[in-house]
């Protein structure tokens, strides 16, 4: 199998990367009709498998689970998930031959193996769906000609997929049809019905391509979403300790700080996050972020380039073949860091204090979001997509750090994201070393000494204009507007 | 200020077998000015009258009452008039009598003539001084009663609805005058309307069914607000708002039960919650469900609401849908209103109080659909009923636990669902908030055709009208 993207001509590559359209609610007026009465069989009952299945069933669809023999025989967690939730569970042989739609929700690393196993058992003209296109795009999986291949990718961890559905809403979702595998032209109808079944249509659906999804998803998760938060956590913590900040306080400021400052992103983008700072602090955060953007730009470019050429995925696949040596080594290193090992102190930190004493964290979020967005769009990814894969998902990942620090983040995200996160961190920590020597406790841990909040008018105007005119703010305002139009009243 | 130190200890009082006060424990310390509130017929006037020595003590003790207690009340007023009429009857028939003149009634027991003269002028009674007392209007009689009480040199003034029946000017004057006197004279006042409560009142007592249920220090703003709200719910004549006429549910078959559960079993890998449970709920049959913790009450209810995933592996028919035959969960939820502590925990969406109530029309946590003007108006009517009109735009998650619970009950009921499920609606609430919630539920049950399922293991939180019982 060859990297599918690399088999395309440049013209085709650009066309695929540029596919992205925000769909309107009225395009979903057929509801789940295209899937009604069809037999949907999910492979794997983990984070996405269980939660998507619960939603689809609650939307009136017929859902059951095909698990590998070992999972059933040993009554593993995946078996428990499915059984305790009242689903029919069976082996591939029992369930796949009659399945109309097979949802492959196993870890990406297993996809080649899983798809090769299940394909011969699938009936003529059935549909195979993914929630991430890695297998098709990076590994070049060839699926039988009669099978329709679609993707329905919620832009959220599985737990959120369920929680939002139960609230009567959904999570933003990306759908795509693999054009080489759409023999009956029904791929789009099936993908739309599936998105309705998970509730995604209420929060906004992007009609995209497998390629655009993979190349943007990988970029986002490696850089701003996971990598930047990990690097930021480690650097900020060590700096505070060096500056004599009480360790329990430092650990708490970081563990809950990401969640608190990025919550502001949800409501009003980078602008609103920056507006939560006092004027002098805002100017300082702006300057720090400008410096970091200059330093990190080559790294962001390298990540995007490696993702585009396939160098990233072949590197990761080498590690798969090498029993995940790098992944496991980095995972162990992370567990040994001072931040991970220091318990958050029992100190009260007010919401505003997270901003005031976390100027550097705010600057890192701003730098990461803007750089990821700039790099993705420069590589031909449409702004809408780049927004979802950078700014939009940051608060969702930040929530996981609040739960149980970096351990929880890396356990919640996919293996691919975890690998990419460590890869980024490994390069970014040394890259910022010099920059960090210029940072003080006023930037992280203690806050500015604000006896005098005076600022230069001209400078403030300049900074505000720069923050507000960044392209991620423009598309962000538009997409959040759609969300409100799809009528989330927050 | 010095004054009497009055103590009622576990006091029960009988009023001619017509009314009883039960087990009242209450202390009025020097310097405190009390207001007694409660709905009509609650016993608030009776409690005030006890201070003036009325009623027969059947148990407990009453101590520290001063000698001079002056009481102004409708009952006293009526008694005086009745006495006047009796005098008429007793008179020799050939002497034509107009009864006692006003001047004489005022002079009777007056210890401060100068003050009496002043008050007669201020209250505009001067032209009536020669008129027969029994020929006065109600408002005029009330003024005479007030003058008698104020000039009798009282040690304690007990005023039962003193503002009732007074014209506007007199009312304003009286408020000011009482405020002045309150600096040196202890008072206990009975008022139906909280908004008439004078500023000098320092403490409040709330009476219900002949019992003193709450005592609140006015400095405790929160408790004061809650008491205000409780009184509002008990006494306001607002109706439970109607549903949204624009939302039409697919009609239910009247011959079918709302819910039919057959041999239901819920089990996890390591335990069985319940087995072979049968339950049929007919329309308009109200149920109370009880059972110890862990007996599966919530689990059973969530089989009905569809929130429990094992509803798909049991034989359950709700609102005509056999579960697991292609129906969506929203088709089920449209028939149900639901309140529980878990819902309150899950309701962490940042939105306004009004939107929380409106979200009941859409069975959503948070509001994701543009609501109609009708729905907003209905939500505002609910807020008026709850006594929370001025808080409509406040963020829900900044409200107290009890306020949130009230709002969630309104949310559950806003669409007038065929089935209302109240899963331990009083759980986690203090006494006052429990009563608030019960008062609201009682009003809802009284004014609608909704079938109610009520889970509670506290028997004292009984709701009138619920007659079926399921014990787990
Ligand atoms: N996590 C996210 O935030 C996220 C978001 C969007 C999309 N996705 C995508 O969703 C898909 C699933 O990811 P996930 O995070 O849900 O994975 P996960 O939580 O790790 O769950 C994977 C499931 O697959 C089963 N499984 C593992 N190896 C298998 C094999 N060789 N054969 C058959 N079953 C196997 C596992 O059960 P047993 O080991 O017990 O068999 C487990 O239940 C991926 O394509 C991922 O990229 C994830």
PDB file of C-alpha atoms in Angstrom, chain B residues 287-291 297 301 422-427 434 437-438 441 453-463 469-470:
ATOM      1  CA  UNK B 287     -47.821   7.472  41.829  1.00  0.00           C
ATOM      2  CA  UNK B 288     -45.410   7.739  44.673  1.00  0.00           C
ATOM      3  CA  UNK B 289     -42.345   5.510  44.336  1.00  0.00           C
ATOM      4  CA  UNK B 290     -40.344   4.769  47.445  1.00  0.00           C
ATOM      5  CA  UNK B 291     -37.533   2.502  48.461  1.00  0.00           C
ATOM      6  CA  UNK B 297     -35.817   4.046  41.918  1.00  0.00           C
ATOM      7  CA  UNK B 301     -37.580   6.030  36.075  1.00  0.00           C
ATOM      8  CA  UNK B 422     -40.218  14.203  40.052  1.00  0.00           C
ATOM      9  CA  UNK B 423     -37.258  12.216  41.269  1.00  0.00           C
ATOM     10  CA  UNK B 424     -36.602  13.254  44.870  1.00  0.00           C
ATOM     11  CA  UNK B 425     -37.369  16.882  44.099  1.00  0.00           C
ATOM     12  CA  UNK B 426     -36.567  17.927  47.684  1.00  0.00           C
ATOM     13  CA  UNK B 427     -33.223  16.170  47.911  1.00  0.00           C
ATOM     14  CA  UNK B 434     -38.241  22.069  50.620  1.00  0.00           C
ATOM     15  CA  UNK B 437     -40.647  23.156  46.196  1.00  0.00           C
ATOM     16  CA  UNK B 438     -43.581  21.347  47.761  1.00  0.00           C
ATOM     17  CA  UNK B 441     -45.585  21.041  43.155  1.00  0.00           C
ATOM     18  CA  UNK B 453     -44.669  10.145  39.348  1.00  0.00           C
ATOM     19  CA  UNK B 454     -43.134  11.216  42.577  1.00  0.00           C
ATOM     20  CA  UNK B 455     -40.087   9.571  44.091  1.00  0.00           C
ATOM     21  CA  UNK B 456     -39.399  10.340  47.697  1.00  0.00           C
ATOM     22  CA  UNK B 457     -38.409   8.488  50.764  1.00  0.00           C
ATOM     23  CA  UNK B 458     -39.377  11.211  53.205  1.00  0.00           C
ATOM     24  CA  UNK B 459     -42.992  10.544  54.080  1.00  0.00           C
ATOM     25  CA  UNK B 460     -43.486  14.017  55.493  1.00  0.00           C
ATOM     26  CA  UNK B 461     -42.967  15.424  52.015  1.00  0.00           C
ATOM     27  CA  UNK B 462     -46.362  14.105  51.070  1.00  0.00           C
ATOM     28  CA  UNK B 463     -48.237  15.708  48.225  1.00  0.00           C
ATOM     29  CA  UNK B 469     -47.761   3.648  45.739  1.00  0.00           C
ATOM     30  CA  UNK B 470     -44.905   1.538  44.410  1.00  0.00           C
TER      31      UNK B 470
END
